[in-house]
mmCIF file of C-alpha atoms in Angstrom:
data_model
loop_
_atom_site.group_PDB
_atom_site.id
_atom_site.type_symbol
_atom_site.label_atom_id
_atom_site.label_comp_id
_atom_site.label_asym_id
_atom_site.label_seq_id
_atom_site.Cartn_x
_atom_site.Cartn_y
_atom_site.Cartn_z
ATOM 1 C CA UNK A 1 -7.591 -5.396 139.872
ATOM 2 C CA UNK A 2 -10.920 -5.543 141.091
ATOM 3 C CA UNK A 3 -9.948 -2.324 143.518
ATOM 4 C CA UNK A 4 -8.754 -0.995 140.344
ATOM 5 C CA UNK A 5 -12.003 -1.644 138.123
ATOM 6 C CA UNK A 6 -14.035 -0.289 141.765
ATOM 7 C CA UNK A 7 -11.557 2.895 141.146
ATOM 8 C CA UNK A 8 -11.959 2.936 137.407
ATOM 9 C CA UNK A 9 -15.780 2.397 137.924
ATOM 10 C CA UNK A 10 -16.367 5.724 139.940
ATOM 11 C CA UNK A 11 -14.367 8.503 138.210
ATOM 12 C CA UNK A 12 -15.122 10.581 135.338
ATOM 13 C CA UNK A 13 -15.263 9.443 131.669
ATOM 14 C CA UNK A 14 -11.365 10.921 130.849
ATOM 15 C CA UNK A 15 -10.453 8.124 133.811
ATOM 16 C CA UNK A 16 -12.339 5.629 132.005
ATOM 17 C CA UNK A 17 -10.499 6.158 128.655
ATOM 18 C CA UNK A 18 -7.195 6.747 130.177
ATOM 19 C CA UNK A 19 -7.348 3.475 132.258
ATOM 20 C CA UNK A 20 -7.121 1.458 128.902
ATOM 21 C CA UNK A 21 -4.222 2.866 127.113
ATOM 22 C CA UNK A 22 -1.298 1.510 129.091
ATOM 23 C CA UNK A 23 1.550 3.349 130.455
ATOM 24 C CA UNK A 24 4.804 2.458 128.474
ATOM 25 C CA UNK A 25 2.618 4.314 125.514
ATOM 26 C CA UNK A 26 3.072 7.561 127.293
ATOM 27 C CA UNK A 27 6.306 6.657 128.346
ATOM 28 C CA UNK A 28 7.265 6.527 124.747
ATOM 29 C CA UNK A 29 5.536 9.025 123.162
ATOM 30 C CA UNK A 30 7.284 11.039 126.187
ATOM 31 C CA UNK A 31 10.921 10.320 125.419
ATOM 32 C CA UNK A 32 9.944 10.382 121.945
ATOM 33 C CA UNK A 33 8.756 14.315 122.235
ATOM 34 C CA UNK A 34 11.850 14.781 124.701
ATOM 35 C CA UNK A 35 14.318 14.395 121.847
ATOM 36 C CA UNK A 36 12.241 15.076 118.500
ATOM 37 C CA UNK A 37 10.667 18.410 120.411
ATOM 38 C CA UNK A 38 14.208 19.449 121.495
ATOM 39 C CA UNK A 39 15.901 19.186 117.806
ATOM 40 C CA UNK A 40 13.486 20.624 115.917
ATOM 41 C CA UNK A 41 13.973 23.976 118.136
ATOM 42 C CA UNK A 42 17.702 23.632 117.986
ATOM 43 C CA UNK A 43 17.486 23.325 113.620
ATOM 44 C CA UNK A 44 14.622 26.267 113.906
ATOM 45 C CA UNK A 45 17.257 28.652 115.756
ATOM 46 C CA UNK A 46 20.652 27.163 113.984
ATOM 47 C CA UNK A 47 18.961 27.856 110.633
ATOM 48 C CA UNK A 48 17.622 31.609 111.670
ATOM 49 C CA UNK A 49 21.020 32.384 112.918
ATOM 50 C CA UNK A 50 23.225 30.545 110.572
ATOM 51 C CA UNK A 51 21.906 32.443 107.319
ATOM 52 C CA UNK A 52 21.911 36.066 109.684
ATOM 53 C CA UNK A 53 25.288 35.581 110.292
ATOM 54 C CA UNK A 54 26.402 34.006 106.264
ATOM 55 C CA UNK A 55 24.613 37.224 104.864
ATOM 56 C CA UNK A 56 26.001 39.595 107.013
ATOM 57 C CA UNK A 57 29.567 38.274 107.020
ATOM 58 C CA UNK A 58 29.583 39.681 103.081
ATOM 59 C CA UNK A 59 30.453 42.559 103.800
ATOM 60 C CA UNK A 60 32.082 42.276 107.723
ATOM 61 C CA UNK A 61 33.973 38.384 107.163
ATOM 62 C CA UNK A 62 35.586 39.319 110.578
ATOM 63 C CA UNK A 63 32.406 38.487 112.455
ATOM 64 C CA UNK A 64 32.375 34.759 111.658
ATOM 65 C CA UNK A 65 34.322 32.968 114.045
ATOM 66 C CA UNK A 66 33.229 35.015 116.665
ATOM 67 C CA UNK A 67 29.615 34.711 116.221
ATOM 68 C CA UNK A 68 29.950 30.742 115.894
ATOM 69 C CA UNK A 69 29.031 30.809 120.044
ATOM 70 C CA UNK A 70 25.312 31.247 118.960
ATOM 71 C CA UNK A 71 25.041 28.242 116.689
ATOM 72 C CA UNK A 72 26.635 26.680 119.570
ATOM 73 C CA UNK A 73 23.798 27.919 121.996
ATOM 74 C CA UNK A 74 21.465 26.773 119.762
ATOM 75 C CA UNK A 75 23.512 23.471 119.586
ATOM 76 C CA UNK A 76 23.231 23.018 123.236
ATOM 77 C CA UNK A 77 19.488 22.888 122.717
ATOM 78 C CA UNK A 78 19.858 19.898 121.316
ATOM 79 C CA UNK A 79 22.435 18.229 123.983
ATOM 80 C CA UNK A 80 20.016 19.008 127.083
ATOM 81 C CA UNK A 81 16.928 16.874 124.859
ATOM 82 C CA UNK A 82 19.563 13.619 124.343
ATOM 83 C CA UNK A 83 20.541 13.348 128.146
ATOM 84 C CA UNK A 84 16.666 14.104 128.956
ATOM 85 C CA UNK A 85 15.774 11.123 126.963
ATOM 86 C CA UNK A 86 18.464 8.522 128.032
ATOM 87 C CA UNK A 87 17.368 9.440 131.526
ATOM 88 C CA UNK A 88 14.246 8.849 130.831
ATOM 89 C CA UNK A 89 14.434 5.959 129.281
ATOM 90 C CA UNK A 90 16.513 4.585 131.969
ATOM 91 C CA UNK A 91 13.825 5.054 134.033
ATOM 92 C CA UNK A 92 11.385 2.751 132.738
ATOM 93 C CA UNK A 93 11.381 -0.763 134.254
ATOM 94 C CA UNK A 94 9.125 -3.604 133.433
ATOM 95 C CA UNK A 95 6.154 -5.094 135.556
ATOM 96 C CA UNK A 96 4.594 -8.204 135.835
ATOM 97 C CA UNK A 97 1.988 -8.460 133.050
ATOM 98 C CA UNK A 98 -0.731 -8.176 135.755
ATOM 99 C CA UNK A 99 0.504 -5.102 137.525
ATOM 100 C CA UNK A 100 0.855 -3.191 133.855
ATOM 101 C CA UNK A 101 -2.407 -1.474 135.001
ATOM 102 C CA UNK A 102 -1.675 -0.558 138.688
ATOM 103 C CA UNK A 103 -2.176 2.772 139.721
ATOM 104 C CA UNK A 104 1.141 3.425 140.403
ATOM 105 C CA UNK A 105 2.521 2.256 137.215
ATOM 106 C CA UNK A 106 -0.099 4.432 135.209
ATOM 107 C CA UNK A 107 1.692 7.246 137.605
ATOM 108 C CA UNK A 108 4.566 6.426 136.587
ATOM 109 C CA UNK A 109 3.740 6.689 132.558
ATOM 110 C CA UNK A 110 2.122 9.821 133.474
ATOM 111 C CA UNK A 111 5.363 11.079 134.580
ATOM 112 C CA UNK A 112 7.241 9.968 131.969
ATOM 113 C CA UNK A 113 4.957 11.483 129.644
ATOM 114 C CA UNK A 114 4.955 15.305 131.022
ATOM 115 C CA UNK A 115 8.204 15.397 131.809
ATOM 116 C CA UNK A 116 9.365 14.428 128.240
ATOM 117 C CA UNK A 117 6.879 16.848 127.297
ATOM 118 C CA UNK A 118 8.225 19.686 129.296
ATOM 119 C CA UNK A 119 11.604 19.301 128.162
ATOM 120 C CA UNK A 120 11.126 19.043 124.451
ATOM 121 C CA UNK A 121 9.055 22.735 124.413
ATOM 122 C CA UNK A 122 10.774 24.158 126.763
ATOM 123 C CA UNK A 123 14.003 23.556 124.499
ATOM 124 C CA UNK A 124 11.750 24.081 121.544
ATOM 125 C CA UNK A 125 11.574 28.007 122.875
ATOM 126 C CA UNK A 126 14.698 28.352 123.742
ATOM 127 C CA UNK A 127 16.108 27.396 120.639
ATOM 128 C CA UNK A 128 13.587 29.870 118.683
ATOM 129 C CA UNK A 129 14.553 32.450 121.283
ATOM 130 C CA UNK A 130 18.502 32.090 121.418
ATOM 131 C CA UNK A 131 18.214 31.982 117.425
ATOM 132 C CA UNK A 132 16.408 35.273 116.688
ATOM 133 C CA UNK A 133 18.596 36.812 119.479
ATOM 134 C CA UNK A 134 21.780 35.329 117.490
ATOM 135 C CA UNK A 135 20.696 36.560 114.064
ATOM 136 C CA UNK A 136 20.270 40.020 115.664
ATOM 137 C CA UNK A 137 23.553 39.623 117.393
ATOM 138 C CA UNK A 138 25.427 39.068 114.007
ATOM 139 C CA UNK A 139 23.766 42.033 112.161
ATOM 140 C CA UNK A 140 24.706 44.204 114.730
ATOM 141 C CA UNK A 141 28.018 43.273 115.407
ATOM 142 C CA UNK A 142 28.778 43.135 111.392
ATOM 143 C CA UNK A 143 27.989 47.243 111.826
ATOM 144 C CA UNK A 144 29.745 48.040 114.991
ATOM 145 C CA UNK A 145 31.578 45.438 116.490
ATOM 146 C CA UNK A 146 31.761 46.530 120.403
ATOM 147 C CA UNK A 147 28.608 45.002 120.616
ATOM 148 C CA UNK A 148 28.809 41.784 120.440
ATOM 149 C CA UNK A 149 29.286 40.637 123.822
ATOM 150 C CA UNK A 150 26.702 42.805 125.362
ATOM 151 C CA UNK A 151 24.132 41.064 123.019
ATOM 152 C CA UNK A 152 25.570 37.677 123.864
ATOM 153 C CA UNK A 153 24.691 38.832 127.598
ATOM 154 C CA UNK A 154 20.475 38.800 126.334
ATOM 155 C CA UNK A 155 21.839 35.487 124.581
ATOM 156 C CA UNK A 156 22.839 34.228 128.068
ATOM 157 C CA UNK A 157 19.459 34.915 129.964
ATOM 158 C CA UNK A 158 17.499 33.088 126.450
ATOM 159 C CA UNK A 159 19.681 29.715 126.954
ATOM 160 C CA UNK A 160 18.846 29.955 130.833
ATOM 161 C CA UNK A 161 15.297 28.737 129.351
ATOM 162 C CA UNK A 162 16.143 25.350 128.678
ATOM 163 C CA UNK A 163 17.801 24.295 131.430
ATOM 164 C CA UNK A 164 14.646 26.015 133.326
ATOM 165 C CA UNK A 165 13.284 22.919 131.372
ATOM 166 C CA UNK A 166 15.830 20.243 132.062
ATOM 167 C CA UNK A 167 15.561 20.760 135.755
ATOM 168 C CA UNK A 168 11.978 20.463 136.202
ATOM 169 C CA UNK A 169 11.758 17.138 133.568
ATOM 170 C CA UNK A 170 14.174 15.638 135.740
ATOM 171 C CA UNK A 171 12.904 16.476 138.771
ATOM 172 C CA UNK A 172 9.281 15.063 137.667
ATOM 173 C CA UNK A 173 11.312 11.869 136.392
ATOM 174 C CA UNK A 174 11.921 10.686 139.936
ATOM 175 C CA UNK A 175 8.371 10.685 140.688
ATOM 176 C CA UNK A 176 8.461 7.789 138.083
ATOM 177 C CA UNK A 177 8.563 4.857 140.131
ATOM 178 C CA UNK A 178 6.951 1.419 138.526
ATOM 179 C CA UNK A 179 5.597 -1.098 141.383
ATOM 180 C CA UNK A 180 7.389 -4.312 142.377
ATOM 181 C CA UNK A 181 8.121 -7.027 140.501
ATOM 182 C CA UNK A 182 6.238 -9.403 143.392
ATOM 183 C CA UNK B 1 -1.411 -1.419 145.505
ATOM 184 C CA UNK B 2 -1.209 -0.926 149.611
ATOM 185 C CA UNK B 3 -0.723 2.922 150.672
ATOM 186 C CA UNK B 4 -1.829 4.181 147.103
ATOM 187 C CA UNK B 5 -5.451 6.225 147.537
ATOM 188 C CA UNK B 6 -7.187 8.589 145.380
ATOM 189 C CA UNK B 7 -7.988 7.971 141.699
ATOM 190 C CA UNK B 8 -6.353 6.296 139.217
ATOM 191 C CA UNK B 9 -5.611 8.708 136.411
ATOM 192 C CA UNK B 10 -5.835 11.991 138.548
ATOM 193 C CA UNK B 11 -1.995 11.903 138.319
ATOM 194 C CA UNK B 12 -2.203 12.985 134.610
ATOM 195 C CA UNK B 13 -3.585 15.981 134.885
ATOM 196 C CA UNK B 14 -1.418 17.253 138.452
ATOM 197 C CA UNK B 15 1.360 15.758 135.726
ATOM 198 C CA UNK B 16 0.190 18.376 133.223
ATOM 199 C CA UNK B 17 -0.971 21.219 134.941
ATOM 200 C CA UNK B 18 3.028 21.609 135.924
ATOM 201 C CA UNK B 19 3.826 20.306 132.241
ATOM 202 C CA UNK B 20 1.599 23.522 131.232
ATOM 203 C CA UNK B 21 3.053 25.878 133.876
ATOM 204 C CA UNK B 22 6.585 25.469 132.559
ATOM 205 C CA UNK B 23 5.820 25.338 128.762
ATOM 206 C CA UNK B 24 3.690 28.199 128.745
ATOM 207 C CA UNK B 25 6.230 30.697 130.985
ATOM 208 C CA UNK B 26 9.042 29.610 128.928
ATOM 209 C CA UNK B 27 6.895 30.356 125.996
ATOM 210 C CA UNK B 28 6.360 34.133 126.672
ATOM 211 C CA UNK B 29 9.590 34.356 128.971
ATOM 212 C CA UNK B 30 11.348 33.608 124.751
ATOM 213 C CA UNK B 31 9.421 36.049 123.247
ATOM 214 C CA UNK B 32 9.553 38.716 125.659
ATOM 215 C CA UNK B 33 13.903 37.962 125.431
ATOM 216 C CA UNK B 34 13.302 37.880 121.594
ATOM 217 C CA UNK B 35 11.597 40.300 120.751
ATOM 218 C CA UNK B 36 12.764 43.184 123.293
ATOM 219 C CA UNK B 37 16.380 41.252 122.316
ATOM 220 C CA UNK B 38 16.214 42.604 118.665
ATOM 221 C CA UNK B 39 15.110 45.771 119.751
ATOM 222 C CA UNK B 40 18.304 46.370 121.718
ATOM 223 C CA UNK B 41 20.610 45.076 118.821
ATOM 224 C CA UNK B 42 18.991 47.105 116.561
ATOM 225 C CA UNK B 43 19.087 50.516 118.703
ATOM 226 C CA UNK B 44 22.231 49.491 119.720
ATOM 227 C CA UNK B 45 24.241 50.321 116.160
ATOM 228 C CA UNK B 46 23.245 53.726 116.741
ATOM 229 C CA UNK B 47 23.743 54.184 120.652
ATOM 230 C CA UNK B 48 25.783 51.317 121.816
ATOM 231 C CA UNK B 49 26.468 53.035 125.598
ATOM 232 C CA UNK B 50 22.430 52.705 126.123
ATOM 233 C CA UNK B 51 22.607 48.915 125.506
ATOM 234 C CA UNK B 52 23.299 47.997 129.142
ATOM 235 C CA UNK B 53 20.968 50.169 130.377
ATOM 236 C CA UNK B 54 18.439 48.788 127.935
ATOM 237 C CA UNK B 55 18.830 45.006 129.126
ATOM 238 C CA UNK B 56 16.187 45.663 131.821
ATOM 239 C CA UNK B 57 13.083 44.423 129.762
ATOM 240 C CA UNK B 58 15.306 41.145 129.077
ATOM 241 C CA UNK B 59 15.854 40.322 132.392
ATOM 242 C CA UNK B 60 12.475 41.080 133.710
ATOM 243 C CA UNK B 61 11.507 38.237 130.868
ATOM 244 C CA UNK B 62 13.894 35.453 132.068
ATOM 245 C CA UNK B 63 12.157 36.171 135.840
ATOM 246 C CA UNK B 64 9.035 34.782 133.825
ATOM 247 C CA UNK B 65 10.599 31.354 133.404
ATOM 248 C CA UNK B 66 12.022 31.643 136.644
ATOM 249 C CA UNK B 67 7.669 31.874 137.899
ATOM 250 C CA UNK B 68 7.084 28.787 136.004
ATOM 251 C CA UNK B 69 9.931 27.055 136.939
ATOM 252 C CA UNK B 70 9.094 27.561 140.781
ATOM 253 C CA UNK B 71 5.259 26.378 140.153
ATOM 254 C CA UNK B 72 5.597 23.579 137.958
ATOM 255 C CA UNK B 73 7.989 22.061 140.729
ATOM 256 C CA UNK B 74 6.116 22.779 144.007
ATOM 257 C CA UNK B 75 2.996 20.888 141.624
ATOM 258 C CA UNK B 76 4.788 17.971 141.090
ATOM 259 C CA UNK B 77 6.207 17.592 144.198
ATOM 260 C CA UNK B 78 2.919 17.724 145.656
ATOM 261 C CA UNK B 79 1.143 14.699 143.402
ATOM 262 C CA UNK B 80 2.486 11.707 145.830
ATOM 263 C CA UNK B 81 -0.392 9.505 146.255
ATOM 264 C CA UNK B 82 1.496 6.679 149.168
ATOM 265 C CA UNK B 83 1.700 9.935 150.821
ATOM 266 C CA UNK B 84 -1.519 11.944 150.663
ATOM 267 C CA UNK B 85 -4.536 10.614 148.781
ATOM 268 C CA UNK B 86 -4.704 12.501 145.829
ATOM 269 C CA UNK B 87 -8.020 12.458 144.201
ATOM 270 C CA UNK B 88 -9.450 13.869 140.797
ATOM 271 C CA UNK B 89 -10.058 17.497 142.089
ATOM 272 C CA UNK B 90 -6.763 18.012 143.275
ATOM 273 C CA UNK B 91 -5.325 16.627 140.109
ATOM 274 C CA UNK B 92 -8.471 19.083 137.885
ATOM 275 C CA UNK B 93 -6.760 22.262 140.471
ATOM 276 C CA UNK B 94 -3.184 21.220 139.503
ATOM 277 C CA UNK B 95 -3.999 21.296 136.011
ATOM 278 C CA UNK B 96 -6.316 24.681 136.569
ATOM 279 C CA UNK B 97 -3.371 26.253 138.735
ATOM 280 C CA UNK B 98 -0.558 25.044 136.081
ATOM 281 C CA UNK B 99 -2.704 26.489 132.901
ATOM 282 C CA UNK B 100 -3.602 30.139 134.755
ATOM 283 C CA UNK B 101 0.003 30.321 135.633
ATOM 284 C CA UNK B 102 1.681 29.604 132.571
ATOM 285 C CA UNK B 103 -1.208 31.438 130.350
ATOM 286 C CA UNK B 104 -0.583 34.288 132.912
ATOM 287 C CA UNK B 105 3.406 34.369 132.019
ATOM 288 C CA UNK B 106 2.978 33.459 128.138
ATOM 289 C CA UNK B 107 0.596 37.333 128.115
ATOM 290 C CA UNK B 108 2.729 38.916 130.479
ATOM 291 C CA UNK B 109 5.638 37.906 128.441
ATOM 292 C CA UNK B 110 4.103 38.976 124.804
ATOM 293 C CA UNK B 111 3.215 42.415 126.671
ATOM 294 C CA UNK B 112 6.638 42.592 128.165
ATOM 295 C CA UNK B 113 8.392 42.334 124.270
ATOM 296 C CA UNK B 114 6.269 44.333 122.677
ATOM 297 C CA UNK B 115 6.647 46.853 125.142
ATOM 298 C CA UNK B 116 10.566 46.775 125.489
ATOM 299 C CA UNK B 117 11.065 46.362 121.636
ATOM 300 C CA UNK B 118 9.376 49.589 121.459
ATOM 301 C CA UNK B 119 11.190 51.247 124.906
ATOM 302 C CA UNK B 120 14.143 50.658 124.091
ATOM 303 C CA UNK B 121 13.868 52.051 120.470
ATOM 304 C CA UNK B 122 12.432 55.024 121.635
ATOM 305 C CA UNK B 123 14.548 55.280 124.529
ATOM 306 C CA UNK B 124 17.578 56.224 122.323
ATOM 307 C CA UNK B 125 15.750 58.865 120.657
ATOM 308 C CA UNK B 126 14.505 60.727 124.095
ATOM 309 C CA UNK B 127 15.855 59.391 127.077
ATOM 310 C CA UNK B 128 13.623 60.815 129.394
ATOM 311 C CA UNK B 129 11.256 57.820 128.475
ATOM 312 C CA UNK B 130 13.477 55.400 130.221
ATOM 313 C CA UNK B 131 10.969 55.868 133.513
ATOM 314 C CA UNK B 132 7.870 55.547 131.698
ATOM 315 C CA UNK B 133 9.153 52.393 129.850
ATOM 316 C CA UNK B 134 10.369 50.614 132.704
ATOM 317 C CA UNK B 135 6.803 51.419 134.361
ATOM 318 C CA UNK B 136 4.827 49.575 131.995
ATOM 319 C CA UNK B 137 7.144 47.314 131.826
ATOM 320 C CA UNK B 138 6.379 46.705 136.010
ATOM 321 C CA UNK B 139 2.247 46.521 134.952
ATOM 322 C CA UNK B 140 3.153 43.922 132.395
ATOM 323 C CA UNK B 141 5.287 41.660 134.996
ATOM 324 C CA UNK B 142 2.520 42.482 137.419
ATOM 325 C CA UNK B 143 0.076 40.293 135.638
ATOM 326 C CA UNK B 144 2.680 37.083 135.696
ATOM 327 C CA UNK B 145 3.357 37.679 139.449
ATOM 328 C CA UNK B 146 0.416 38.256 140.594
ATOM 329 C CA UNK B 147 -1.219 35.395 139.730
ATOM 330 C CA UNK B 148 1.708 33.014 140.432
ATOM 331 C CA UNK B 149 2.229 34.423 143.914
ATOM 332 C CA UNK B 150 -1.537 34.108 144.545
ATOM 333 C CA UNK B 151 -1.055 30.917 143.206
ATOM 334 C CA UNK B 152 1.957 30.094 146.045
ATOM 335 C CA UNK B 153 -0.278 31.257 149.020
ATOM 336 C CA UNK B 154 -2.565 28.743 148.064
ATOM 337 C CA UNK B 155 -0.967 25.586 147.955
ATOM 338 C CA UNK B 156 1.204 27.114 151.570
ATOM 339 C CA UNK B 157 -2.288 26.869 152.843
ATOM 340 C CA UNK B 158 -3.446 23.530 152.014
ATOM 341 C CA UNK B 159 0.335 21.687 152.770
ATOM 342 C CA UNK B 160 0.020 23.729 156.425
ATOM 343 C CA UNK B 161 -3.111 21.590 157.096
ATOM 344 C CA UNK B 162 -5.478 24.885 156.982
ATOM 345 C CA UNK B 163 -7.797 23.590 154.191
ATOM 346 C CA UNK B 164 -8.584 19.721 153.258
ATOM 347 C CA UNK B 165 -7.935 20.216 149.828
ATOM 348 C CA UNK B 166 -11.375 20.393 148.522
ATOM 349 C CA UNK B 167 -11.362 24.081 149.570
ATOM 350 C CA UNK B 168 -13.018 25.812 146.843
ATOM 351 C CA UNK B 169 -12.085 29.050 147.192
ATOM 352 C CA UNK B 170 -7.969 28.571 146.918
ATOM 353 C CA UNK B 171 -7.780 26.188 144.153
ATOM 354 C CA UNK B 172 -9.741 28.245 141.317
ATOM 355 C CA UNK B 173 -8.696 31.582 140.936
ATOM 356 C CA UNK B 174 -9.936 33.748 139.068
#
């Protein structure tokens, strides 16, 4: 433990504050952000799409069943958040009290935190994007039914952003290795 | 602690750099996709035959997300204090690289979105504008492309061993 005190004393003022925060705090916040903010993005997208869809369907009721696909694309974003939150919480291990503030466990805490942040906010913007495009898809489909498939292609580009977040989150969570219990 | 060399809290800044690279690039890609997508959908009501040609801004915005993904993966696999010592310098360098690439991606995405939206609507009325719109989109995309290319060249320079991790001309890009 003395060597970690030596390292901390030579580091910056940020380090002096950061080494006193438990890595489990960072991990817990990361896991919470990954699911909470993802679900926020999904909900935001769903209400943007849903309200446009219902309004457009007043004059063109034929569009309702096809355009539910946009709502499903938004929902997928929330499912990505749940999956990554479950993966991250299986990466948590309990370490003996003496090694909670060791450099390796600090690094594991930071990795889970950053991974959760990435997944949460990438899914937030993805849900928003898919929601906005889904609403335009419903409105243009109501006026000209040949447009549905073409605008759906744009929506697929939008939903790839959530997948990027999940990929990077999972790659980064592989760095969360805690010190062994001995 | 055998095998761990470097500063304890440096990975915090390193991982946050990777996070910033992806999050801001995805924000730019989302803005670009959504804004030009709305333009395409509005324009397509009157001219459905032009829709497939007008998907170009959407594709260019999606590529920004891929830049962010590549940079984030390069940064996060470079944080390995057991294999290579990771000091606060490296942590701050990764943070600045991630922020610069991410914010460049965000700005490029916003530019592509606004230009794409205006461009596809104008192209529907005046077909000669298509080439002009593509040229402006390429200039906007170059903002993010140049930044991420510079970062990737820099990382390769370091990992191939020519730099010693403290090469100031590499990490802090203008």
